[in-house]
N, C-alpha and C. Protein backbone atom coordinates (compact mmCIF):
# COMPACT_ATOMS: atom_id res chain seq x y z
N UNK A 1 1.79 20.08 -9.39
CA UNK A 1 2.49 18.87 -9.75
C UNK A 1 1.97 17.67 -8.98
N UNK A 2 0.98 17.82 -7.64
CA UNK A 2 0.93 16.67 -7.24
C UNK A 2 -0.39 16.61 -7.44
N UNK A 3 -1.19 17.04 -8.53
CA UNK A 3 -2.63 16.80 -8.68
C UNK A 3 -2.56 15.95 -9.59
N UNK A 4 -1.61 15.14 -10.33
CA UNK A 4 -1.50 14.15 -11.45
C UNK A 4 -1.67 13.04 -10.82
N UNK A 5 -1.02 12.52 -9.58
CA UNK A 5 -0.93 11.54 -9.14
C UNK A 5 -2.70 11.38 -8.51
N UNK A 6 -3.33 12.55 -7.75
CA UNK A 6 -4.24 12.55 -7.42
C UNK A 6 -5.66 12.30 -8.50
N UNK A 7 -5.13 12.50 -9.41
CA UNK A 7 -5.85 13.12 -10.64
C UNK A 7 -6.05 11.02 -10.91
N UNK A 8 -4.96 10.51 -11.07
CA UNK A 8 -4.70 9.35 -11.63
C UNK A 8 -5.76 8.76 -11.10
N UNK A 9 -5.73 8.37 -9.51
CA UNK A 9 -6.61 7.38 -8.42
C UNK A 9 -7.65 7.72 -8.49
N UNK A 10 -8.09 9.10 -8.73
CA UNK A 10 -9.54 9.65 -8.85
C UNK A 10 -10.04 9.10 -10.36
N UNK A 11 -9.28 8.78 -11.19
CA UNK A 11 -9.89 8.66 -12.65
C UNK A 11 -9.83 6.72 -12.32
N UNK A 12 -9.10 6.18 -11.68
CA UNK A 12 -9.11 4.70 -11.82
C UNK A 12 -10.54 4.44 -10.74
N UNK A 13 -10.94 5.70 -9.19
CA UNK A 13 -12.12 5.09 -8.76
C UNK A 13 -13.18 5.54 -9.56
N UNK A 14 -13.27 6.37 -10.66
CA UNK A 14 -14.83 6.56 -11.24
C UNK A 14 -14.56 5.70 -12.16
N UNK A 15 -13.26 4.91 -12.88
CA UNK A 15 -13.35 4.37 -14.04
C UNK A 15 -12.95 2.88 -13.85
N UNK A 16 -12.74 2.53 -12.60
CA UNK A 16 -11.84 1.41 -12.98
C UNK A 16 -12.00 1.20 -11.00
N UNK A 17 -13.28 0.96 -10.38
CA UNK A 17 -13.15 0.89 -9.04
C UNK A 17 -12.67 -0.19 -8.53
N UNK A 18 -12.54 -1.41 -8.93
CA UNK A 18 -12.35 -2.82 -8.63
C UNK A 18 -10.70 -2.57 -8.37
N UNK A 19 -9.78 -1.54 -9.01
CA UNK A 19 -8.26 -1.55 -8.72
C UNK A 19 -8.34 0.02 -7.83
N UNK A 20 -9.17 0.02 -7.21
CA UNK A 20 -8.80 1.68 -6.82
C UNK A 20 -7.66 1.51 -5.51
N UNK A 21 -8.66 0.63 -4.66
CA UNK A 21 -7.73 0.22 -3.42
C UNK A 21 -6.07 -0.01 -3.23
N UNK A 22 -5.91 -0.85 -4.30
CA UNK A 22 -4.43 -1.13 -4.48
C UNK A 22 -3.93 0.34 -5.51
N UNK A 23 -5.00 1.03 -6.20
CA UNK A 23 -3.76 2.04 -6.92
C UNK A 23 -3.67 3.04 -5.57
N UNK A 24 -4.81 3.58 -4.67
CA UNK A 24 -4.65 4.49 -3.69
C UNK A 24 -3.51 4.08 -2.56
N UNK A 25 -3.25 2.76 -2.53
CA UNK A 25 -2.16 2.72 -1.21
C UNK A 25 -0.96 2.72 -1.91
N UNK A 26 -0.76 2.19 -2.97
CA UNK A 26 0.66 2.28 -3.73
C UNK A 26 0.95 3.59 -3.61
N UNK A 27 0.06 4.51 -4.36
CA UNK A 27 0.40 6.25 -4.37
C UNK A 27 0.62 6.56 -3.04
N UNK A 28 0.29 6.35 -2.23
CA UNK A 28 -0.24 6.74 -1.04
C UNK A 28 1.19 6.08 0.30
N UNK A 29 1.58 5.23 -0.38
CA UNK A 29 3.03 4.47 -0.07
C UNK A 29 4.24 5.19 -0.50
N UNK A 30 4.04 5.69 -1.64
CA UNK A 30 4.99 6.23 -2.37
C UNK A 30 5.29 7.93 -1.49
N UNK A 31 4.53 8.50 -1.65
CA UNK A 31 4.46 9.63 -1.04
C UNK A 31 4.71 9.62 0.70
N UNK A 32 4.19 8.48 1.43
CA UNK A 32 4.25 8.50 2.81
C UNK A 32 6.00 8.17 2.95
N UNK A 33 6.68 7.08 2.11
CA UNK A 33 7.91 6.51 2.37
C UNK A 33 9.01 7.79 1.73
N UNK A 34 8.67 8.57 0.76
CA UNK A 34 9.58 9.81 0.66
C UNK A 34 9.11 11.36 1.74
N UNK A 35 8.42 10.78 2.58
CA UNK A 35 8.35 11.87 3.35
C UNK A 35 9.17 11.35 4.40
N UNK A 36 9.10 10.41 4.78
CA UNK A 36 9.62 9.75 5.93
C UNK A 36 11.48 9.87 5.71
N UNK A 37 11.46 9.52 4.40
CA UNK A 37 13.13 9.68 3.78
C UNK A 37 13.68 11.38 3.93
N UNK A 38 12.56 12.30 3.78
CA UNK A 38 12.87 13.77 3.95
C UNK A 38 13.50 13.51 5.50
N UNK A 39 12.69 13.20 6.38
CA UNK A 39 12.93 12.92 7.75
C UNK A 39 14.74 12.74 8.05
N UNK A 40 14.31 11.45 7.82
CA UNK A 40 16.03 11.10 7.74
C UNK A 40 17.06 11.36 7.70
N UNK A 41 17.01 11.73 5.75
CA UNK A 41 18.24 12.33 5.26
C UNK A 41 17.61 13.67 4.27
N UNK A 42 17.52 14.78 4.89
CA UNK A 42 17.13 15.88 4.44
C UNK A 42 18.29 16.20 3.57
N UNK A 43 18.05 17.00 1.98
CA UNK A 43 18.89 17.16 1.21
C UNK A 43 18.19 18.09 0.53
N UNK A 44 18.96 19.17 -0.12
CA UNK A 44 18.81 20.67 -0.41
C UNK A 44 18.69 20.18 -2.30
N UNK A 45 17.33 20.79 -2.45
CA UNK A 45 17.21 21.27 -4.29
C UNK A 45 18.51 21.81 -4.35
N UNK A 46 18.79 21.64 -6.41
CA UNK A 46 19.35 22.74 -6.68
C UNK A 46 19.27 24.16 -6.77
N UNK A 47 18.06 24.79 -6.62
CA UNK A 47 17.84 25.61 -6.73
C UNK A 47 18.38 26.62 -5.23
N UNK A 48 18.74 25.46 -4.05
CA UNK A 48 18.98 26.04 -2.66
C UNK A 48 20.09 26.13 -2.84
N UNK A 49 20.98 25.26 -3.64
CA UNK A 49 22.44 25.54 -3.97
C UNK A 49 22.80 27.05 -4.44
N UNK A 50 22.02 27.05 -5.38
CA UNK A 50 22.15 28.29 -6.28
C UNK A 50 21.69 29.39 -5.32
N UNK A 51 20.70 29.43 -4.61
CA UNK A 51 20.35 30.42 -3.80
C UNK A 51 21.93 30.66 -2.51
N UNK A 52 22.79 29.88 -2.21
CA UNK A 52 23.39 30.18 -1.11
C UNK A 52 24.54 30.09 -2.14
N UNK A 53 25.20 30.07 -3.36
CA UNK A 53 26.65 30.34 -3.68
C UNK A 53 27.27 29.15 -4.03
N UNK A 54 26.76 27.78 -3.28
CA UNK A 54 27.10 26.77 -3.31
C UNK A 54 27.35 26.56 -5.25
N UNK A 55 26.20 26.72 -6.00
CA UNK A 55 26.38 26.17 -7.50
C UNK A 55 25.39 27.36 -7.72
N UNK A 56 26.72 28.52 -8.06
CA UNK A 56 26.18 29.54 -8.30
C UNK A 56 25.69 29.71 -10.06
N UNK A 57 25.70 28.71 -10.59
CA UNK A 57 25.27 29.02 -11.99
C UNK A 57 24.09 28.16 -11.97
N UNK A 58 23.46 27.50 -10.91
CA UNK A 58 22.09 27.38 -11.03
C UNK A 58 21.21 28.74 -10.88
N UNK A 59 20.03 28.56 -11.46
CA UNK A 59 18.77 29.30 -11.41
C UNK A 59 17.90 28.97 -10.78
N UNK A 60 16.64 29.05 -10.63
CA UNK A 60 15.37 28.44 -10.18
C UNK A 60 14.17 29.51 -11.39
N UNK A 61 14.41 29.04 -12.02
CA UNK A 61 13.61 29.59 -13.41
C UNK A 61 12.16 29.53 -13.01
N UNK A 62 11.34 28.83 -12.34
CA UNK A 62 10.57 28.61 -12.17
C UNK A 62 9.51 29.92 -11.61
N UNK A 63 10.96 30.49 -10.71
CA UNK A 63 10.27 31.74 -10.42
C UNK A 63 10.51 33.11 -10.86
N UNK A 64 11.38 33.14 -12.12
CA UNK A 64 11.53 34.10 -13.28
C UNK A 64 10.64 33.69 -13.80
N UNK A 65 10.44 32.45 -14.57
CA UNK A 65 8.96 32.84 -15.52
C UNK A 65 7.67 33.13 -14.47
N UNK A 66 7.80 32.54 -13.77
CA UNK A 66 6.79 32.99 -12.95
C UNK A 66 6.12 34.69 -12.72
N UNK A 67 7.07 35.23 -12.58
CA UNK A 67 7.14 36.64 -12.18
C UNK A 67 6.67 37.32 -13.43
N UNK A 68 6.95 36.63 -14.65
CA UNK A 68 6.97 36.98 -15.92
C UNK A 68 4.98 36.72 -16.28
N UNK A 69 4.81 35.47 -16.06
CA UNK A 69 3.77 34.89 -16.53
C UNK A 69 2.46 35.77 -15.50
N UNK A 70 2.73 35.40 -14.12
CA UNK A 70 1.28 35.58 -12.67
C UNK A 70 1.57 37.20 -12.90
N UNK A 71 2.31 37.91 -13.26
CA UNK A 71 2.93 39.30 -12.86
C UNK A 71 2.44 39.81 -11.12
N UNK A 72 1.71 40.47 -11.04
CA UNK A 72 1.47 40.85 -9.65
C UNK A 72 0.85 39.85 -8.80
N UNK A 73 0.65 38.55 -8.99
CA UNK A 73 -0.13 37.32 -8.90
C UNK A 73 0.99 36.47 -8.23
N UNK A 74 2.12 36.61 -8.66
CA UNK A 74 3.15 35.83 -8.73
C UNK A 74 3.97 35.60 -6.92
N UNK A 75 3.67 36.79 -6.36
CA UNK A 75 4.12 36.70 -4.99
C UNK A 75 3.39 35.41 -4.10
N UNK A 76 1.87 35.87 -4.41
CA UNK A 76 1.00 35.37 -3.39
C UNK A 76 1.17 33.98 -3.55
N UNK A 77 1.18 33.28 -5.14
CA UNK A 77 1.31 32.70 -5.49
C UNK A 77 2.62 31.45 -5.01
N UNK A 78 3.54 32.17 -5.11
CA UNK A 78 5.11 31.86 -5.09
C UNK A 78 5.35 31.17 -3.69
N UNK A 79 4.45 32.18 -2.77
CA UNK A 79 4.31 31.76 -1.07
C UNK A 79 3.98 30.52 -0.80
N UNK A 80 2.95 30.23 -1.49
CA UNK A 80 2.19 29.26 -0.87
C UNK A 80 2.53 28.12 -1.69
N UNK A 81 3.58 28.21 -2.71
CA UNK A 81 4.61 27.04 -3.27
C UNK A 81 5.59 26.96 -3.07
N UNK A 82 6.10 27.69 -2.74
CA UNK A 82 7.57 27.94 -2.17
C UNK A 82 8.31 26.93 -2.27
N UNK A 83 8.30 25.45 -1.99
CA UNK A 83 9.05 24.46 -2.04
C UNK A 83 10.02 24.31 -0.42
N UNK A 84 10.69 23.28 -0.85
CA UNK A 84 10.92 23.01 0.80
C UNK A 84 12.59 22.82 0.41
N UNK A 85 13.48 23.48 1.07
CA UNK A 85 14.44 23.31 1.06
C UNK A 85 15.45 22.24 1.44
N UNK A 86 14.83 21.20 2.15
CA UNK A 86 14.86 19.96 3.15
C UNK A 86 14.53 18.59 2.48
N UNK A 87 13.98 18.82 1.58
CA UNK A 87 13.36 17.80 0.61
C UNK A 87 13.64 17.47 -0.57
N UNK A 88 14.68 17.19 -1.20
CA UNK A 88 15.67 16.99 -2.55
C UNK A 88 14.67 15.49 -2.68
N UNK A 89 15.57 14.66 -1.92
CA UNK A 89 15.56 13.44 -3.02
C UNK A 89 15.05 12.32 -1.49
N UNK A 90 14.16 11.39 -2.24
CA UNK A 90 13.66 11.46 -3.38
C UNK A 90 12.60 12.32 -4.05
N UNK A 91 12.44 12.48 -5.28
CA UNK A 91 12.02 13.31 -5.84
C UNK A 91 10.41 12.96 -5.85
N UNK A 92 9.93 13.56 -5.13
CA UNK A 92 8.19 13.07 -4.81
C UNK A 92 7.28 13.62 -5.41
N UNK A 93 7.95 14.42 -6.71
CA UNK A 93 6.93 14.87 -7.61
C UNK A 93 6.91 13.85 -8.48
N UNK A 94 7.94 13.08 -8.77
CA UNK A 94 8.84 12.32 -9.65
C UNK A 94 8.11 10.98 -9.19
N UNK A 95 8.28 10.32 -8.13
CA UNK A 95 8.23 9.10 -7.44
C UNK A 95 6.79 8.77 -7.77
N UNK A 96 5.58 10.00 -7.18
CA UNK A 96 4.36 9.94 -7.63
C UNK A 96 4.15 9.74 -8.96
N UNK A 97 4.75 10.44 -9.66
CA UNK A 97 4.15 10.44 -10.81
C UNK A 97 4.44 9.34 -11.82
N UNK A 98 5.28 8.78 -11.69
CA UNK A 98 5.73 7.36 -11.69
C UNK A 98 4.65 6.59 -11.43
N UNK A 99 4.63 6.35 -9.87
CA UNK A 99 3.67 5.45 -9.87
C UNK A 99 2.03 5.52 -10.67
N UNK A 100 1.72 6.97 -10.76
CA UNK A 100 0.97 7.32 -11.39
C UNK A 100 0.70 6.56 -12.69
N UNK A 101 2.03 7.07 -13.30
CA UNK A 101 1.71 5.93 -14.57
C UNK A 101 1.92 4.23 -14.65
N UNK A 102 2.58 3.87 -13.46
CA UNK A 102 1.86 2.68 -13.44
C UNK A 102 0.48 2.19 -12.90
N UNK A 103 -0.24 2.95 -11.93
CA UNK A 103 -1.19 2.36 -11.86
C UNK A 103 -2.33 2.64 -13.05
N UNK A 104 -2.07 3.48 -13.62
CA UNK A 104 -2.87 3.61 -14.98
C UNK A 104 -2.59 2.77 -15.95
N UNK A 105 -1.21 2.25 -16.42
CA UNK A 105 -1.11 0.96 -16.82
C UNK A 105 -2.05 0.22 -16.70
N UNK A 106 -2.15 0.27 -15.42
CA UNK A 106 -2.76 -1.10 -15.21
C UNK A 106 -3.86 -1.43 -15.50
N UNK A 107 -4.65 -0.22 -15.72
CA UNK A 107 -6.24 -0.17 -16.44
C UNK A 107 -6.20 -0.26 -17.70
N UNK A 108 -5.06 0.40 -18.35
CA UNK A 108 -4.88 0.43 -19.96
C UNK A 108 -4.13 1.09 -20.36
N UNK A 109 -3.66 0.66 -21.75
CA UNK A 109 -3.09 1.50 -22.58
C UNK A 109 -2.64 2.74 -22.61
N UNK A 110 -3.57 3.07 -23.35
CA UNK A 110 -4.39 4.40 -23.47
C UNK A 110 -3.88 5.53 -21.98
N UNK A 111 -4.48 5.31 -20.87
CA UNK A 111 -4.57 5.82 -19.75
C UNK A 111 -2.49 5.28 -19.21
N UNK A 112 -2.45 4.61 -19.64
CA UNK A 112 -0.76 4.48 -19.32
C UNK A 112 0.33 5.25 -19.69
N UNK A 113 0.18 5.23 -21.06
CA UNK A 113 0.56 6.21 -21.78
C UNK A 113 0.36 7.83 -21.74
N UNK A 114 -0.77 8.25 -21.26
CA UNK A 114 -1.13 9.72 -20.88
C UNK A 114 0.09 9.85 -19.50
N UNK A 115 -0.34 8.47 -18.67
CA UNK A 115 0.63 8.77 -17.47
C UNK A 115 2.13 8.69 -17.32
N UNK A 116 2.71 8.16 -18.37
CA UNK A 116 4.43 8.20 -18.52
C UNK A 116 4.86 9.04 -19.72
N UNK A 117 4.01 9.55 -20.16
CA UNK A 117 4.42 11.01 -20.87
C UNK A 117 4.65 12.09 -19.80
N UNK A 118 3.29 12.01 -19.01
CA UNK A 118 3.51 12.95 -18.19
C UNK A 118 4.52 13.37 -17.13
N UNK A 119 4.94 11.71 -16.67
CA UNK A 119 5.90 11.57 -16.04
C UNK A 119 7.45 11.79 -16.13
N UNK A 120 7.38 11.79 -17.83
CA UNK A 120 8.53 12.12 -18.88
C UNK A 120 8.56 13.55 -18.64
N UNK A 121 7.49 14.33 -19.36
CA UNK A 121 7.96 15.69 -18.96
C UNK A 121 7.85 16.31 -17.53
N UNK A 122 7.75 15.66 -17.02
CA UNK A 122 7.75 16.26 -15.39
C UNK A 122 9.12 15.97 -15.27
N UNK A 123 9.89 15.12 -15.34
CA UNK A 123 11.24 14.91 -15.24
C UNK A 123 12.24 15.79 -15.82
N UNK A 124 11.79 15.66 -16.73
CA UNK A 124 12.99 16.48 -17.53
C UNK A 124 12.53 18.31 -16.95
N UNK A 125 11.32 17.98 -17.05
CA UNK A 125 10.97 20.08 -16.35
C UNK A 125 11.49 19.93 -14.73
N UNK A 126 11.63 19.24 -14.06
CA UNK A 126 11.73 19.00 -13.01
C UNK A 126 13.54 19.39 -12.73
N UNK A 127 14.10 18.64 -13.45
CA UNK A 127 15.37 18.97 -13.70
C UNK A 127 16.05 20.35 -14.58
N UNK A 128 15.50 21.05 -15.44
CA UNK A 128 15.76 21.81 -16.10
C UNK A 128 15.44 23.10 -15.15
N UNK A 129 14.18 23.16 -14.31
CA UNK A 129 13.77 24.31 -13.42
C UNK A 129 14.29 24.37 -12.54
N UNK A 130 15.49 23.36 -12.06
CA UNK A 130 16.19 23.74 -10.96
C UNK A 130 15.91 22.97 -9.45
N UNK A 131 14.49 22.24 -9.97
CA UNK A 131 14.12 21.98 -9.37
C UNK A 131 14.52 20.52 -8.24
N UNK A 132 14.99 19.96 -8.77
CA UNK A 132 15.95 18.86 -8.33
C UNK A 132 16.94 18.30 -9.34
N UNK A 133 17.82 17.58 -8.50
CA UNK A 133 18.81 17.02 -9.37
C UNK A 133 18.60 15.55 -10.28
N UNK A 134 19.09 14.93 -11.45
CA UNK A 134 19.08 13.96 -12.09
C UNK A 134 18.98 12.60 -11.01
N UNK A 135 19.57 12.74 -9.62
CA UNK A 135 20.15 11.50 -8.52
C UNK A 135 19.03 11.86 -7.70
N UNK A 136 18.21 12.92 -7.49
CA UNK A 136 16.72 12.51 -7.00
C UNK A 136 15.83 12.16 -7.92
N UNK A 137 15.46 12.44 -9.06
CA UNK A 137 14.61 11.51 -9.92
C UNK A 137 15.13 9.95 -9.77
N UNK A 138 16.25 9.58 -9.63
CA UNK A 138 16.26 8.29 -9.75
C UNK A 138 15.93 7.38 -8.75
N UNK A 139 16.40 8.46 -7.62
CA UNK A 139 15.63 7.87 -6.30
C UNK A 139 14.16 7.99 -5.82
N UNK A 140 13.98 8.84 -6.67
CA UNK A 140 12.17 8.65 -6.39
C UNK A 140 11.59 7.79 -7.68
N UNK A 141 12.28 7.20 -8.74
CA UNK A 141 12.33 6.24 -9.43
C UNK A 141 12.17 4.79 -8.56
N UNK A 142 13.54 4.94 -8.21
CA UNK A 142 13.62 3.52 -7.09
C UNK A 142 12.60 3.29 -6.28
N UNK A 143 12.01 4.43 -5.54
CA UNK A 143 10.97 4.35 -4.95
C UNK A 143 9.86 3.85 -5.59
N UNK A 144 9.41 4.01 -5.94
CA UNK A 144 7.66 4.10 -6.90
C UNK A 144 8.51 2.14 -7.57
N UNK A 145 9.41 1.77 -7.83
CA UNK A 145 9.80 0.45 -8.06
C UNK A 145 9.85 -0.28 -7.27
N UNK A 146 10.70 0.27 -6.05
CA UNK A 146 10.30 -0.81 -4.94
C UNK A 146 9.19 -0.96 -4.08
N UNK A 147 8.05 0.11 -4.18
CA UNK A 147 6.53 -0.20 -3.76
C UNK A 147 5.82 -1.02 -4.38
N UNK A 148 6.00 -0.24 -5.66
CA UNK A 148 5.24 -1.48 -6.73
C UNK A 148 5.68 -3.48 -6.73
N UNK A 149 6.94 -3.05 -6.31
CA UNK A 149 7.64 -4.63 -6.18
C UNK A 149 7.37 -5.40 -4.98
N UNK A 150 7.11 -4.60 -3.96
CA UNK A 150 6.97 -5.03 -2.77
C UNK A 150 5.38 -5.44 -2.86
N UNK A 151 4.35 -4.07 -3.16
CA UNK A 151 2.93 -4.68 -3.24
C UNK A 151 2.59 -6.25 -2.92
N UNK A 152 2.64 -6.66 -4.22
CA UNK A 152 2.07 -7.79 -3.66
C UNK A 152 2.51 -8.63 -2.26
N UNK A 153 3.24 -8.77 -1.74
CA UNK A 153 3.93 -8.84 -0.29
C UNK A 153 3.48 -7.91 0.78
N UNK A 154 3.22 -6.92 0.77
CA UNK A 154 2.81 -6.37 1.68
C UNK A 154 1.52 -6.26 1.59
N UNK A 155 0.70 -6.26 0.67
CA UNK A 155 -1.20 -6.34 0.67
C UNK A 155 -1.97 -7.06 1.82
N UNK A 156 -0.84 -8.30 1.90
CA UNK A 156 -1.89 -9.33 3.13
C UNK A 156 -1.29 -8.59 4.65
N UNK A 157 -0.15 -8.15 5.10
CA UNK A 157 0.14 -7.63 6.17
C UNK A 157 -0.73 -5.79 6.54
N UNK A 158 -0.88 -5.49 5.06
CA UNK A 158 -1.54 -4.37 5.29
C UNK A 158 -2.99 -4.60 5.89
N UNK A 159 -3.28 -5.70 5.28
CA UNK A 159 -4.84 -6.28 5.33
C UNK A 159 -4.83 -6.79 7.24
N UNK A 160 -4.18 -7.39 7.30
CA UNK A 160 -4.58 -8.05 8.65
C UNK A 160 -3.40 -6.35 9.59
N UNK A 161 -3.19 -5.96 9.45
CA UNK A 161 -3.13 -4.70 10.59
C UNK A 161 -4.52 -3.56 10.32
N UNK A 162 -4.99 -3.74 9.16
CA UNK A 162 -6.56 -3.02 9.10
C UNK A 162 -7.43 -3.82 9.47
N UNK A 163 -7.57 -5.00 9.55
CA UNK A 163 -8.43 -5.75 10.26
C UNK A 163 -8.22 -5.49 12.30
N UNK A 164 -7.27 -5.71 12.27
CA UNK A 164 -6.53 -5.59 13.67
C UNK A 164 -7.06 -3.98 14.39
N UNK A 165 -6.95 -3.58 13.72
CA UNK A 165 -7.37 -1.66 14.39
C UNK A 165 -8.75 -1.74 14.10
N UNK A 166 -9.05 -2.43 13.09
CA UNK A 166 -11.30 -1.95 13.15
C UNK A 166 -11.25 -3.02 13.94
N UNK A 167 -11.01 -3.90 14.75
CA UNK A 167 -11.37 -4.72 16.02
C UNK A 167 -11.37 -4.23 16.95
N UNK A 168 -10.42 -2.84 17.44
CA UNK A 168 -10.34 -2.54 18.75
C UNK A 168 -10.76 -1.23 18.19
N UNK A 169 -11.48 -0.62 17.53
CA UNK A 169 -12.67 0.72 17.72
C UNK A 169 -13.74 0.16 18.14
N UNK A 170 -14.01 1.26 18.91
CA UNK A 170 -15.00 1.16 20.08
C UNK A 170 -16.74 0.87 19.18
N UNK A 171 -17.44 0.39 19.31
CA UNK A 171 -18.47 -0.14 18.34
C UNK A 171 -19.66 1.16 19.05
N UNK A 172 -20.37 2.02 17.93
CA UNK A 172 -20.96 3.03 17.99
C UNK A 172 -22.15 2.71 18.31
C-alpha cells in the first residue's frame, strides 16, 4: 500500500522532474507529520478492537483471505506486515495516497485520475478490511489538505533551513 505514493514521485521524477522536489516533500510531509501524530496520540485499528473483544464483530479479513490466497506463504508473509497496533489515525495509507493523487494532478489529467481512483479504492478496502476506521481516513484526509495548503508557506522556510545546514557541513 505504500508503494503508490512512492510509485507516484518516482513517475513525476522520470516524467515530470521540474515538480519532483515539491511532489517528494509534500509526500514526504505527509507521512513524516502522521508518524509524529502516531507518537502523540496512539490509537488502535479496528481490527485490534476485534482482536481483544472490544468490537467483537469486527474481522481483519485481510488475513483470512490471505491465508486463503499465499496458503503456506501467508505466515512469512503476514510477519513482516503485520501492521501496527498504535497507529489508527491518521490513516497513512490513506493520507499518502491522497496526496499521491494530488501531486499527479498536478502533472495531468490522465496521471490524476489513475491517482484518486486509487485512492478511492484504497479507502473504501481500507475500511472494509478492518483495517481502519471511516474517522482515520478523514484524518489522514485532513492531513494530505493541510500540507498541500500549507506548501506554499512553508517552501521558503524549508528552503532557508536547507540552506542553513549545507553552510555548516564541513567542506570535503
Amino acid at each position: 500500500w505504500f508503494a503508490a505514493p512512492h510509485a507516484a514521485v518516482l513517475y513525476i521524477l522520470f516524467r515530470h522532474p521540474q515538480h519532483f522536489g515539491g511532489a517528494a516533500a509534500r509526500v514526504a510531509a505527509v507521512f513524516d507529520i502522521g508518524v509524529v501524530a502516531y507518537f502523540v496520540l496512539p490509537t488502535a485499528p479496528p481490527w485490534w478492537a476485534g482482536n481483544t473483544g472490544a468490537l467483537p464483530h469486527v474481522r481483519r479479513i485481510m488475513t483470512e483471505a490471505g491465508e486463503r490466497f499465499w496458503g503456506r506463504h501467508w505466515k512469512r508473509l503476514y510477519d513482516s506486515l503485520s501492521g501496527n497496533q498504535l497507529a489508527a489515525m491518521p490513516s497513512l495509507h490513506f493520507a499518502t495516497s491522497v496526496m499521491a493523487a494530488h501531486v499527479l494532478s498536478d502533472v495531468g489529467r490522465g496521471p490524476g485520475a489513475v491517482g484518486w481512483a486509487y485512492a478511492a479504492a484504497l479507502g473504501f478496502a481500507l475500511v472494509y478490511l478492518g483495517e481502519h476506521y471511516v474517522a482515520d481516513l478523514l484524518a489522514g484526509l485532513a492531513l494530505a489538505e493541510g500540507v498541500r495548503i500549507a506548501a506554499p508557506a512553508a517552501t521558503p522556510v524549508a528552503r532557508a533551513i536547507a540552506r542553513f545546514v549545507r553552510s555548516r557541513e564541513p567542506a570535503y
